[in-house]
Amino acid sequence: MSGVALGIEIVSVFFLALFLLHRYGDFKKQHRLVIVGTLLAWYLCFLIVFIIPLDVSTTIYNRCIARHAVTPVPSNVSLPSPTPGIVSNASTEHHLPSSDKIRSSDSSLEECSKPWSYIPRGIMPIFWRVVYWTSQFLTWILLPFMQSYARSGGFSITGKIKTALIENAIYYGTYLLIFGALLIYVAVNPKLHLEWYQLQTIGIAAANTWGLFLLVLLMGYGLVEIPRSQWNGAKKGYLLMKTYFKAAKLMTEKADAEETLEDVMEEVRKVNECIKYNHPLRKCVDTILKKCPAEYQEKMGRNMDDYEDFEEKNISYPSEKTLVKLHKQVIYAVQRHRRTQVQWSILLEQAFHLEDVAKNEGSAAKQFVHSFPHQEPESWIMRRLYTPTVEWYWECLLRPWCARILAVILALFSTVVVWSECTFFSAKPVLSLFAVFIQQAEQTHNYIYVEVVCFLSIFFLSICVYSTVFRIRVFNYYYLASHHQTDAYSLLFSGMLFCRLTPPLCLNFLGLTHMDVSISHEDIEPTAYTSIMGSLRVLPLIADVFYIYYPMLVLILCIATYFSLGTRCLNLLGFQQFMGDNDMTSDLTDEGKELIRREKRKRQRLEDGETRRREWKERYPTNREDTSRNRNVNSDQKEPTYTEMTTNRSSKYTRASNRTERDRIELLQDAEPLDFNADTFNDDPLDSESGRYQPGGRYLSMSQSNSRIFDDV
C-alpha cells in the first residue's frame, strides 16, 4: 500500500493541473511549449502540496521507531529482538518493574503500527530533490525565457530566440553578479570555508526568502477576502450590483480593445498596400495577416490584385524590425479583443441569471423561470433531477444559507491560521493550534487523523495564496482569464509565481505544525522535505529572525484587508474598485445596470422575432398547400382573370402579409431607438412587481399577443 498512495496522488494531481490549465489556457491555439511548460510548473507545485501530508505521517512513524531504538533497558532484563514499531514511555520507566517495561514495549508495538501510506526510507528525499530543483529551474531560467519567446514578434525561431536572450540578459546577469560577488567574498575572507552544500543552502534560503516575502502578502489578502466573498455572496442583491459594476468596467475595456484593434489594423492595411507580392518582406506581411481577424483579412485582400515593381518608385518601405514590432502589436490586440468579447458574453449570462434569481425570489409558484432559454442543451439527467422546483429551492433558499455556513467555517480556519502564524515560534508551551493537533495525533499514532489535518490545513493555505494569484491583475500584462482566454505570457508568469511560492508555503506549514526541527528545537528526525532544504544555521539572520517574525505581518495585512485599505488606495489612484459607500461605484453600477438592461431588450426582441418568424413559417406552407389543392379541384371551372386572382389573393392573405411585414420591421429594429425614454421602462430585477415578470410564472414577451409589439419604440 505504500507505493499505491503515492501513485494515486501523483496521477490525481496531474489531472487536476490539466483540468485547470484547460479552463484557463487554449490547447488548440497556444504553442505546445507554452502548454507543456505551464502544465509542468502547475503540476509540480500542486504535487508538493498534496505529498506533504504523506511525508509528515511517514516522519512520525520513523520518529516512533527511533524512540524505541534508544529506550534504556536494564541489563538484567532480557528482551526479545528489536522489532520496528516499539515505543516505551520514558517518563514512567523508572517506576516500573522489568516485566512492566516489557508489557509497555509490547503495547507500544501495537500502537506504533505502520501507516497505510508509509513510504520507505530513501524514496522521499530523492523525490523531493527532483521536484524541487526542477521547479527552481523552471521558475528562474526556463519560464522567463519562454515568456520573452512567446511575446516576441519575430518571424522565425532564430529571431524569437535572439529576442528572448536579449530581453533576459539583464535578468540572468543579475544572478551571475550576485553569485560572483558571493564567491569573491568567500574567497577573500579566510574565516569562511564554505563548501558546495553550504552554497546550495544559501541559494535555497535566498529563493525561499523572496518567496516568503510575497507569500505573506498574498496570504494576508486571501485569509480575509475568501470568507468575506462567500458571506457577501449570500446578501440579497450584492452579487447583482457587483456584476453591474463589472459590466461598466468591462464595457470600457471592450471599447478600448476595439479601438486599439482598429488602429493596429489600419497600420497593417498601410503596410499591406505598401509591400506587394514581389517584395522580400512579403512573407512577413503574410504572417501578420494570418494573425488578423477574418473580416479584416477579407477587406485587405481586395486591394492586392495588382502587381507592382517596388524598385521603380521611390517609396519608403518599413524595415523588418518595424514589422516585428507590428506583429507583436497585432498578436496582443487580437488576443485582448477576443478576450473582452468572450468575457462580455459570459458576464451577460451571469447578469441575466442573477436578475432571474432576484425576480423569482417572490414567486408564489416556487418554480424557477428563466428569461431566456439555455444556450447549451441540458442533459437528460439534469432535466430529470434539476427541475424548475429544485432549482428554485436551491437558488432562492438553500444556496444563500450554504454560502453563509461556508463563510463561517472559512472564517474559523482563517482565525486559526492567523493565531498560529503569530505564535508558532513558541516551542514550550506549544501555542500553535496546528502543532497541538499534530502532537495529539502523534501520541495516539492516528495516521489517518494526521494526514487529514495536514491536508485540510495546507489545502486551505494553498487556496488563500493561489486564489489571490488567480485574482490579481497587473494592468494588461498579467491576467488569468477563464474560458480559455488567458494569453501565453500570463500562463507562464503564473507558473513562475507558483514555483516561487510553493516551497516557502510548505516550509511555513511545517513550521506551524512544529515538524520543522529548527522551530521545535528538538534533536529528532526531520521530515524529508526539510532535509533537502539544508540547515539554515549558515545564515542565522534569516533562520532566527526573518523566518520567525516576518510571518507575524500577516495579522497587519488581514486588518488592512478587512478595512479595505488597499481598495481605497486604488480608488484614490484612479483604479475603480467596487465599494458600496463610494459615489464612483454608484455611478458605475447605474451605468452597468443600464447596459445590461439594453442588452436584455436586444436579446428579447431577437427572441420574439425568431418566435414569430418560426410561427409564420409553420403556417405559410399550410396555406400554400390549401391554395394548390383548391386550384386542382377547380381546374375544370372557368379560369379567373388576373384582376380577380389578385383581389382574392390579397383578401385571403391580408393578415399573413401584414404579419410578415411586421416581422420584417421588428427584425430590423435591433439597435436601440434614438428616441427611447429610459424613464418609461422599468425592468429592475430587485423589484418583483415591475418589469416583464408576472407572479404566475410567465413573461409578457412570451405571450402570443401582437398588440404591444411596438411599445418599446
XYZ file of C-alpha atoms in Angstrom:
713
model
C 0.000 0.000 0.000
C 2.965 2.355 0.444
C 3.514 2.866 -3.262
C -0.191 2.861 -4.100
C -0.951 6.030 -2.112
C 1.944 7.902 -3.689
C 0.984 6.720 -7.182
C -2.671 7.672 -6.749
C -1.766 11.187 -5.648
C 0.719 11.636 -8.493
C -1.891 10.692 -11.101
C -4.730 12.643 -9.448
C -2.684 15.829 -9.158
C -1.719 15.595 -12.834
C -5.356 15.521 -13.931
C -6.162 18.389 -11.558
C -3.445 20.551 -13.104
C -4.564 19.527 -16.595
C -8.168 20.472 -15.818
C -7.234 23.924 -14.509
C -4.921 24.588 -17.439
C -7.664 23.575 -19.873
C -10.004 26.043 -18.190
C -7.630 28.988 -18.478
C -5.473 28.097 -21.483
C -6.275 27.193 -25.074
C -4.732 23.906 -26.182
C -5.615 24.466 -29.846
C -4.236 27.966 -30.412
C -1.360 28.318 -27.952
C 2.112 26.940 -28.540
C 2.787 23.446 -27.292
C 5.899 24.501 -25.415
C 3.859 27.088 -23.511
C 1.267 24.471 -22.588
C 3.888 21.917 -21.540
C 5.925 24.437 -19.515
C 2.885 25.798 -17.676
C 1.466 22.329 -17.058
C 4.763 21.103 -15.638
C 5.070 24.117 -13.317
C 1.499 23.824 -12.029
C 1.789 20.060 -11.676
C 4.982 20.167 -9.617
C 3.603 22.834 -7.288
C 0.317 21.024 -6.702
C 2.246 17.788 -6.221
C 4.357 19.301 -3.436
C 1.219 20.432 -1.617
C -0.517 17.056 -1.872
C 2.514 14.910 -0.935
C 3.467 16.868 2.208
C 0.848 15.043 4.402
C 2.383 11.678 3.405
C 5.813 12.976 4.340
C 4.518 14.093 7.754
C 2.886 10.738 8.573
C 5.981 8.834 7.422
C 8.227 11.061 9.554
C 6.048 10.490 12.630
C 6.366 6.724 12.156
C 10.140 6.980 11.704
C 10.392 9.031 14.911
C 8.439 6.340 16.686
C 10.962 3.749 15.523
C 13.856 5.979 16.589
C 12.453 6.488 20.078
C 12.167 2.759 20.557
C 15.720 2.219 19.395
C 17.147 4.490 22.118
C 14.903 3.350 25.003
C 17.162 2.453 28.031
C 16.572 -1.044 29.385
C 18.324 -2.546 32.466
C 20.901 -5.210 31.755
C 19.220 -7.844 33.981
C 16.083 -7.827 31.795
C 16.123 -9.961 28.712
C 14.006 -8.581 25.887
C 13.189 -10.114 22.559
C 14.975 -8.992 19.431
C 14.254 -5.407 18.432
C 11.112 -5.126 16.441
C 10.283 -1.994 14.466
C 7.475 -0.032 15.958
C 8.073 -0.471 19.727
C 7.766 2.665 21.817
C 8.262 2.931 25.583
C 7.203 5.652 27.937
C 10.438 7.164 29.201
C 8.773 9.389 31.755
C 7.440 6.442 33.833
C 10.162 3.899 33.091
C 11.980 4.180 36.441
C 8.745 3.456 38.343
C 8.011 0.205 36.515
C 9.471 -3.228 37.163
C 11.158 -5.097 34.373
C 8.100 -7.140 33.468
C 6.000 -3.981 33.269
C 8.575 -2.474 30.913
C 8.257 -5.470 28.640
C 4.479 -5.210 28.624
C 4.745 -1.476 27.957
C 7.002 -2.117 24.988
C 4.639 -4.780 23.649
C 1.682 -2.427 23.880
C 3.717 0.309 22.158
C 4.442 -2.167 19.377
C 0.734 -2.376 18.680
C 0.256 1.418 18.839
C 3.227 2.256 16.595
C 1.874 0.394 13.612
C 2.977 1.221 10.107
C 0.688 3.756 8.371
C -1.164 2.668 5.270
C 0.575 5.365 3.234
C 4.072 4.680 4.551
C 6.827 5.458 2.064
C 10.104 3.542 2.573
C 13.269 5.371 3.526
C 15.293 6.821 0.708
C 12.393 7.436 -1.662
C 11.095 10.763 -0.345
C 14.471 12.592 -0.296
C 15.091 11.655 -3.929
C 11.534 12.576 -4.856
C 11.719 15.995 -3.162
C 15.141 16.732 -4.624
C 13.938 16.060 -8.183
C 10.700 18.013 -7.752
C 12.287 20.986 -6.012
C 15.221 21.533 -8.346
C 13.052 21.016 -11.417
C 10.631 23.680 -10.212
C 13.501 26.058 -9.448
C 14.973 25.527 -12.901
C 11.575 26.339 -14.397
C 10.911 29.471 -12.385
C 14.351 31.095 -12.602
C 15.665 30.050 -16.027
C 13.271 28.346 -18.440
C 9.926 30.096 -17.889
C 11.354 33.669 -18.079
C 12.993 32.717 -21.368
C 9.727 31.223 -22.657
C 7.882 34.386 -21.650
C 10.091 36.535 -23.822
C 9.884 33.957 -26.596
C 6.076 33.945 -26.503
C 5.836 37.757 -26.552
C 8.371 38.132 -29.328
C 7.094 39.271 -32.707
C 9.844 37.544 -34.682
C 9.020 35.642 -37.852
C 11.451 32.767 -37.276
C 12.543 30.588 -34.400
C 16.049 32.062 -34.524
C 14.693 35.600 -34.345
C 12.473 34.788 -31.374
C 15.323 33.107 -29.504
C 17.586 36.088 -30.150
C 14.943 38.488 -28.854
C 14.368 36.345 -25.755
C 18.088 36.211 -24.948
C 18.451 39.968 -25.299
C 15.437 40.675 -23.051
C 16.683 38.256 -20.376
C 20.304 39.401 -20.466
C 19.785 41.780 -17.550
C 17.700 39.165 -15.722
C 20.369 36.465 -15.970
C 23.184 38.973 -15.493
C 21.822 39.919 -12.093
C 22.020 36.284 -10.976
C 25.605 35.960 -12.165
C 26.598 39.221 -10.487
C 25.186 38.186 -7.103
C 26.689 34.715 -7.312
C 30.067 36.086 -8.398
C 30.116 38.627 -5.572
C 29.343 35.839 -3.102
C 32.196 33.694 -4.399
C 34.644 36.611 -4.229
C 33.574 37.366 -0.649
C 34.115 33.749 0.379
C 37.485 33.574 -1.355
C 38.809 36.806 0.214
C 37.585 36.123 3.761
C 39.885 33.488 5.337
C 37.469 32.758 8.172
C 34.820 31.406 5.819
C 35.253 27.988 4.299
C 32.006 27.320 2.504
C 31.543 24.003 0.814
C 29.219 23.174 -2.036
C 26.495 22.013 0.347
C 26.570 25.337 2.204
C 26.453 27.328 -1.033
C 23.468 25.254 -2.048
C 21.781 26.057 1.264
C 22.431 29.775 0.776
C 20.830 29.645 -2.677
C 17.784 27.828 -1.323
C 17.479 30.302 1.545
C 17.646 33.261 -0.842
C 14.905 31.801 -3.065
C 12.690 30.937 -0.094
C 13.179 34.401 1.409
C 11.945 36.042 -1.776
C 9.005 33.636 -1.924
C 8.098 34.095 1.756
C 8.063 37.871 1.320
C 5.426 37.581 -1.419
C 3.658 34.667 0.283
C 2.706 36.643 3.384
C 1.286 39.475 1.269
C -0.914 37.160 -0.768
C -1.963 35.089 2.237
C -2.976 38.147 4.260
C -5.356 39.143 1.476
C -6.798 35.674 0.919
C -7.422 34.889 4.595
C -9.940 37.752 4.784
C -11.240 38.069 1.253
C -12.246 34.428 0.728
C -14.606 34.204 3.749
C -15.909 37.722 3.089
C -16.676 36.986 -0.560
C -18.745 33.958 0.474
C -20.624 35.970 3.090
C -21.315 38.882 0.749
C -22.440 36.450 -1.926
C -25.324 35.438 0.324
C -26.550 39.034 0.626
C -29.585 39.909 -1.422
C -28.621 41.941 -4.455
C -24.904 42.174 -3.641
C -23.699 39.940 -6.456
C -26.063 41.633 -8.904
C -24.770 45.104 -8.017
C -21.191 43.878 -8.332
C -21.996 42.361 -11.712
C -23.398 45.704 -12.875
C -20.168 47.334 -11.726
C -18.095 44.772 -13.634
C -20.230 45.314 -16.728
C -19.478 49.042 -16.767
C -15.741 48.473 -16.379
C -15.690 45.655 -18.928
C -17.576 47.757 -21.466
C -14.907 50.441 -21.146
C -12.173 47.870 -21.612
C -14.075 46.310 -24.518
C -14.393 49.671 -26.281
C -10.711 50.376 -25.705
C -9.769 46.962 -27.109
C -11.881 47.555 -30.204
C -10.299 50.962 -30.733
C -6.800 49.529 -30.308
C -7.584 46.756 -32.770
C -8.860 49.285 -35.322
C -5.683 51.354 -35.015
C -3.451 48.308 -35.394
C -5.460 47.034 -38.367
C -5.075 50.442 -40.013
C -1.301 50.125 -39.685
C -1.484 46.609 -41.124
C -3.557 47.900 -44.052
C -0.968 50.546 -44.863
C 1.840 48.006 -44.734
C -0.186 45.585 -46.840
C -0.758 48.189 -49.523
C 2.863 49.298 -49.462
C 4.582 45.900 -49.673
C 3.459 43.981 -52.766
C 3.893 40.361 -53.757
C 7.383 40.724 -55.172
C 8.877 42.410 -52.101
C 11.337 40.348 -49.981
C 9.377 41.162 -46.820
C 6.070 39.991 -48.259
C 6.298 36.716 -46.336
C 6.429 38.680 -43.104
C 3.342 40.646 -44.097
C 1.503 37.417 -44.941
C 2.389 36.076 -41.492
C 0.930 39.208 -39.901
C -2.231 38.927 -41.998
C -2.792 35.363 -40.811
C -2.979 36.655 -37.225
C -5.657 39.238 -38.115
C -9.399 38.507 -37.745
C -11.157 37.028 -40.775
C -13.196 40.139 -41.608
C -10.067 42.284 -41.775
C -8.306 39.731 -43.942
C -11.142 39.884 -46.466
C -11.047 43.675 -46.600
C -7.288 43.770 -47.095
C -7.313 41.008 -49.680
C -9.417 43.069 -52.080
C -6.620 45.585 -52.680
C -3.955 43.013 -53.580
C -4.964 42.236 -57.167
C -2.337 44.432 -58.821
C 1.349 43.664 -59.334
C 3.738 46.475 -58.718
C 7.527 46.698 -59.029
C 8.829 48.239 -55.825
C 12.127 49.252 -57.454
C 10.549 51.671 -59.912
C 9.092 54.027 -57.311
C 10.840 55.944 -54.593
C 8.754 54.579 -51.693
C 9.936 54.259 -48.114
C 9.277 50.674 -47.099
C 9.123 49.550 -43.475
C 12.074 47.618 -42.135
C 11.952 44.103 -40.738
C 12.317 45.487 -37.220
C 9.198 47.603 -37.768
C 7.297 44.550 -38.983
C 8.417 42.594 -35.917
C 7.040 45.332 -33.686
C 3.805 45.441 -35.696
C 3.488 41.662 -35.473
C 3.785 41.850 -31.692
C 1.106 44.559 -31.552
C -1.252 42.509 -33.738
C -0.926 39.434 -31.511
C -1.625 41.472 -28.390
C -4.532 43.454 -29.880
C -6.284 40.405 -31.330
C -5.895 38.423 -28.100
C -7.236 41.272 -25.986
C -10.163 41.915 -28.327
C -11.149 38.243 -28.357
C -10.862 38.027 -24.573
C -13.091 41.046 -23.935
C -15.715 39.744 -26.359
C -15.896 36.364 -24.643
C -15.874 37.910 -21.171
C -18.693 40.246 -22.143
C -20.916 37.396 -23.313
C -20.163 35.416 -20.131
C -20.871 38.433 -17.945
C -24.210 38.961 -19.687
C -25.239 35.391 -18.905
C -24.263 35.874 -15.260
C -26.194 39.126 -15.030
C -29.296 37.611 -16.631
C -29.134 34.672 -14.225
C -28.771 36.911 -11.153
C -31.677 39.046 -12.341
C -33.767 35.890 -12.726
C -32.841 34.865 -9.177
C -33.891 38.270 -7.852
C -37.214 38.096 -9.719
C -38.010 34.503 -8.751
C -37.441 35.053 -5.022
C -41.001 36.344 -4.691
C -42.586 33.713 -6.926
C -45.617 32.040 -5.345
C -45.374 29.052 -7.685
C -41.889 28.198 -6.356
C -40.667 27.319 -9.828
C -37.623 28.945 -11.341
C -38.424 30.765 -14.587
C -35.609 31.858 -16.914
C -35.824 34.974 -19.030
C -34.072 33.234 -21.913
C -33.535 29.560 -22.715
C -30.174 27.957 -22.037
C -27.519 28.466 -24.684
C -26.441 24.836 -24.456
C -28.924 21.923 -24.332
C -29.225 20.295 -20.928
C -28.553 16.625 -20.432
C -31.288 14.104 -19.735
C -30.112 13.667 -16.132
C -30.197 17.398 -15.437
C -33.707 17.728 -16.863
C -34.947 14.925 -14.626
C -33.129 15.811 -11.407
C -32.646 19.581 -11.610
C -36.281 20.501 -12.187
C -37.565 24.117 -12.003
C -38.828 23.448 -8.476
C -35.486 22.043 -7.307
C -33.703 24.936 -8.991
C -35.930 27.459 -7.175
C -35.260 25.917 -3.753
C -31.501 25.817 -4.425
C -31.046 29.271 -5.959
C -33.521 31.201 -3.824
C -33.475 29.376 -0.491
C -30.628 26.902 0.122
C -27.705 28.482 -1.684
C -27.551 31.677 0.439
C -27.586 29.676 3.658
C -24.906 27.288 2.392
C -22.765 30.297 1.477
C -23.174 31.723 4.999
C -22.248 28.420 6.655
C -19.208 28.058 4.405
C -18.183 31.641 5.184
C -18.302 30.938 8.937
C -16.193 27.785 8.541
C -13.636 29.602 6.411
C -13.516 32.469 8.907
C -12.713 29.994 11.706
C -9.933 28.488 9.598
C -8.541 31.971 8.944
C -8.570 32.758 12.667
C -6.658 29.559 13.430
C -4.088 30.374 10.740
C -3.542 33.944 11.983
C -3.173 32.789 15.589
C -0.732 30.040 14.615
C 1.322 32.391 12.434
C 1.776 34.731 15.377
C 2.615 32.039 17.957
C 4.298 29.135 16.117
C 7.775 30.241 17.319
C 6.844 29.217 20.889
C 8.011 25.642 21.403
C 7.270 25.462 25.148
C 4.437 25.923 25.719
C 3.039 24.985 22.313
C 0.651 27.750 21.254
C 0.204 26.958 17.590
C -3.099 25.129 17.145
C -1.789 23.190 14.150
C 1.103 21.904 16.277
C -1.306 20.942 19.064
C -3.468 18.906 16.668
C -0.474 17.108 15.152
C 1.128 16.321 18.521
C -2.102 14.842 19.874
C -2.399 12.649 16.803
C 1.260 11.687 17.118
C 0.733 10.478 20.684
C -2.164 8.244 19.640
C -0.457 7.212 16.365
C -3.612 8.014 14.429
C -2.055 8.469 10.992
C -5.359 8.968 9.212
C -6.103 11.901 11.512
C -2.607 13.292 10.904
C -2.980 13.154 7.131
C -6.483 14.631 7.164
C -5.472 17.535 9.403
C -2.345 18.200 7.360
C -4.227 18.022 4.079
C -7.019 20.363 5.172
C -4.552 22.824 6.685
C -2.166 23.078 3.753
C -5.040 22.940 1.279
C -6.656 25.970 2.916
C -3.331 27.833 2.937
C -2.872 26.982 -0.735
C -6.363 28.202 -1.592
C -5.681 31.515 0.146
C -2.438 32.012 -1.754
C -3.292 30.538 -5.164
C -6.728 32.165 -5.374
C -5.048 35.534 -4.913
C -2.696 34.675 -7.785
C -5.726 33.913 -9.961
C -7.494 37.133 -8.913
C -4.770 39.737 -9.166
C -4.297 41.662 -12.373
C -1.246 43.704 -13.307
C -2.770 46.110 -15.855
C -2.984 44.136 -19.128
C 0.339 42.316 -18.776
C -0.763 39.637 -16.322
C -4.347 38.467 -16.154
C -5.671 34.914 -15.738
C -8.997 34.830 -17.591
C -11.119 31.688 -17.575
C -12.886 30.086 -20.558
C -9.593 29.654 -22.480
C -8.875 33.399 -22.673
C -5.504 33.615 -20.885
C -2.559 34.525 -23.079
C 0.763 32.698 -23.096
C 2.601 35.387 -21.146
C 0.144 35.249 -18.225
C 0.167 31.440 -18.130
C 3.954 31.322 -17.925
C 4.017 34.104 -15.335
C 1.551 32.189 -13.154
C 3.781 29.119 -13.403
C 6.727 31.214 -12.211
C 4.735 32.526 -9.243
C 3.571 29.060 -8.236
C 7.105 27.646 -8.326
C 8.398 30.508 -6.177
C 5.540 30.467 -3.657
C 5.074 26.734 -3.063
C 8.424 25.856 -1.342
C 8.159 28.640 1.293
C 4.465 27.793 1.710
C 5.340 24.205 2.631
C 8.145 25.326 4.932
C 5.775 27.728 6.646
C 3.239 24.932 7.108
C 5.854 22.603 8.612
C 6.825 25.419 10.961
C 3.196 25.894 12.037
C 2.951 22.176 12.872
C 6.396 22.132 14.570
C 7.514 19.384 12.179
C 10.476 21.623 11.330
C 13.244 20.861 13.830
C 14.536 24.436 13.610
C 11.245 25.549 15.201
C 10.752 22.757 17.749
C 14.472 22.827 18.767
C 14.465 19.044 19.304
C 17.108 16.553 18.278
C 14.739 14.360 16.310
C 14.471 13.166 12.737
C 13.337 15.940 10.371
C 10.947 15.493 7.513
C 12.344 14.537 4.140
C 11.274 17.910 2.738
C 13.185 19.979 5.300
C 16.223 17.707 4.962
C 16.771 18.730 1.324
C 16.468 22.410 2.281
C 19.587 22.118 4.422
C 20.345 23.710 7.744
C 19.745 27.442 7.776
C 22.213 27.902 10.618
C 24.629 29.024 7.938
C 22.510 32.200 7.756
C 21.406 32.881 11.364
C 19.801 36.217 10.448
C 17.353 34.501 8.109
C 16.831 31.400 10.244
C 16.336 33.090 13.632
C 14.783 36.427 12.657
C 13.169 36.601 9.245
C 11.584 33.126 9.136
C 10.267 33.515 12.678
C 8.957 37.051 12.939
C 8.126 38.078 9.384
C 5.015 35.798 9.150
C 3.519 37.805 12.039
C 2.989 40.573 9.498
C 0.006 38.578 8.226
C -2.038 39.962 11.149
C -1.492 43.553 9.986
C -2.291 42.606 6.391
C -5.516 40.899 7.472
C -6.603 44.032 9.351
C -5.782 46.189 6.322
C -7.760 43.849 4.044
C -10.714 43.792 6.417
C -10.996 47.586 6.282
C -10.327 47.574 2.500
C -7.351 49.882 2.764
C -5.848 48.566 -0.460
C -9.114 49.041 -2.328
C -9.435 52.607 -1.061
C -5.873 53.403 -2.113
C -6.528 52.064 -5.611
C -9.640 54.222 -5.828
C -7.611 57.281 -4.872
C -5.092 56.430 -7.600
C -7.828 56.237 -10.221
C -8.347 52.457 -10.422
C -12.062 51.994 -9.818
C -12.866 49.243 -7.328
C -16.218 48.006 -6.096
C -17.076 49.794 -2.841
C -20.610 50.208 -1.542
C -20.073 53.637 0.036
C -18.459 55.329 -2.943
C -20.056 57.726 -5.432
C -17.975 56.411 -8.303
C -19.126 52.883 -7.515
C -22.773 54.011 -7.579
C -22.293 55.752 -10.918
C -20.624 52.740 -12.483
C -23.277 50.430 -11.041
C -26.048 52.514 -12.596
C -24.189 52.597 -15.886
C -23.711 48.830 -15.860
C -27.361 48.317 -14.964
C -28.421 50.342 -17.987
C -26.024 48.390 -20.224
C -27.398 45.062 -19.034
C -30.959 46.319 -19.477
C -30.192 47.419 -23.008
C -28.587 44.094 -23.930
C -31.537 42.287 -22.423
C -34.008 44.250 -24.566
C -31.980 43.482 -27.663
C -31.967 39.782 -26.938
C -35.672 39.891 -26.043
C -36.525 41.426 -29.413
C -34.429 38.835 -31.202
C -36.159 36.043 -29.302
C -39.609 37.473 -30.096
C -38.709 37.960 -33.749
C -37.433 34.404 -34.065
C -40.584 33.081 -32.423
C -42.870 34.981 -34.800
C -40.809 34.002 -37.794
C -40.958 30.348 -36.798
C -44.731 30.538 -36.344
C -45.145 32.244 -39.716
C -43.062 29.591 -41.478
C -45.184 26.895 -39.896
C -48.444 28.459 -41.164
C -47.329 29.627 -44.610
C -46.608 26.174 -46.160
C -50.062 25.024 -44.997
C -51.736 27.930 -46.769
C -49.793 27.159 -49.946
C -50.943 23.526 -49.869
C -54.546 24.653 -49.427
C -54.210 27.022 -52.372
C -52.747 24.383 -54.674
C -55.424 21.900 -53.620
C -58.205 24.405 -54.397
C -56.675 25.122 -57.765
C -56.639 21.428 -58.658
C -60.278 20.982 -57.634
C -61.472 23.986 -59.679
C -59.300 23.278 -62.716
C -62.344 22.318 -64.795
C -64.154 25.508 -63.923
C -63.705 28.848 -65.587
C -60.214 30.265 -65.119
C -60.433 33.581 -63.299
C -58.918 36.756 -64.637
C -55.722 38.327 -63.372
C -57.684 41.028 -61.527
C -59.869 38.515 -59.753
C -56.866 36.412 -58.789
C -55.128 39.438 -57.376
C -58.214 40.522 -55.449
C -58.867 37.077 -53.997
C -55.267 36.504 -53.113
C -54.927 39.857 -51.402
C -58.108 39.345 -49.429
C -57.050 35.860 -48.424
C -53.552 36.678 -47.308
C -54.005 40.166 -45.962
C -53.383 39.172 -42.347
C -50.450 36.945 -43.224
C -48.904 39.685 -45.349
C -49.371 42.251 -42.610
C -47.859 39.872 -40.081
C -44.903 39.222 -42.383
C -44.344 42.937 -42.825
C -44.440 43.440 -39.070
C -41.903 40.646 -38.614
C -39.571 42.285 -41.103
C -39.890 45.654 -39.382
C -39.309 44.096 -35.976
C -36.209 42.191 -37.087
C -34.715 45.374 -38.485
C -35.073 47.144 -35.137
C -32.123 45.539 -33.350
C -30.446 48.790 -32.453
C -31.629 50.905 -29.547
C -34.171 53.534 -30.710
C -32.798 57.063 -30.631
C -35.898 58.490 -29.016
C -36.113 55.827 -26.332
C -37.021 57.162 -22.917
C -35.432 55.056 -20.175
C -37.675 56.593 -17.537
C -40.752 54.943 -19.015
C -39.199 51.485 -18.872
C -38.930 49.711 -15.530
C -37.023 46.444 -15.569
C -35.496 46.411 -12.122
C -34.901 42.753 -11.151
C -34.919 43.655 -7.471
C -38.491 44.912 -7.772
C -40.688 41.850 -8.194
C -43.765 43.897 -9.110
C -42.231 45.607 -12.134
C -40.788 44.538 -15.438
C -41.886 41.732 -17.679
C -42.130 39.123 -14.961
C -45.584 38.070 -13.760
C -46.202 36.269 -10.448
C -47.835 33.384 -12.293
C -44.509 32.389 -13.792
C -44.861 33.954 -17.318
C -43.256 36.867 -19.107
C -45.243 39.239 -21.254
C -42.703 38.916 -24.059
C -43.501 35.202 -24.307
C -47.238 35.712 -24.894
C -48.952 35.490 -28.291
C -50.421 38.969 -28.140
C -49.437 41.271 -31.024
C -50.897 44.494 -29.710
C -47.796 45.586 -27.751
C -45.072 44.834 -30.268
C -44.045 48.463 -30.769
C -44.334 49.582 -27.141
C -40.528 49.883 -26.903
C -40.404 52.403 -29.772
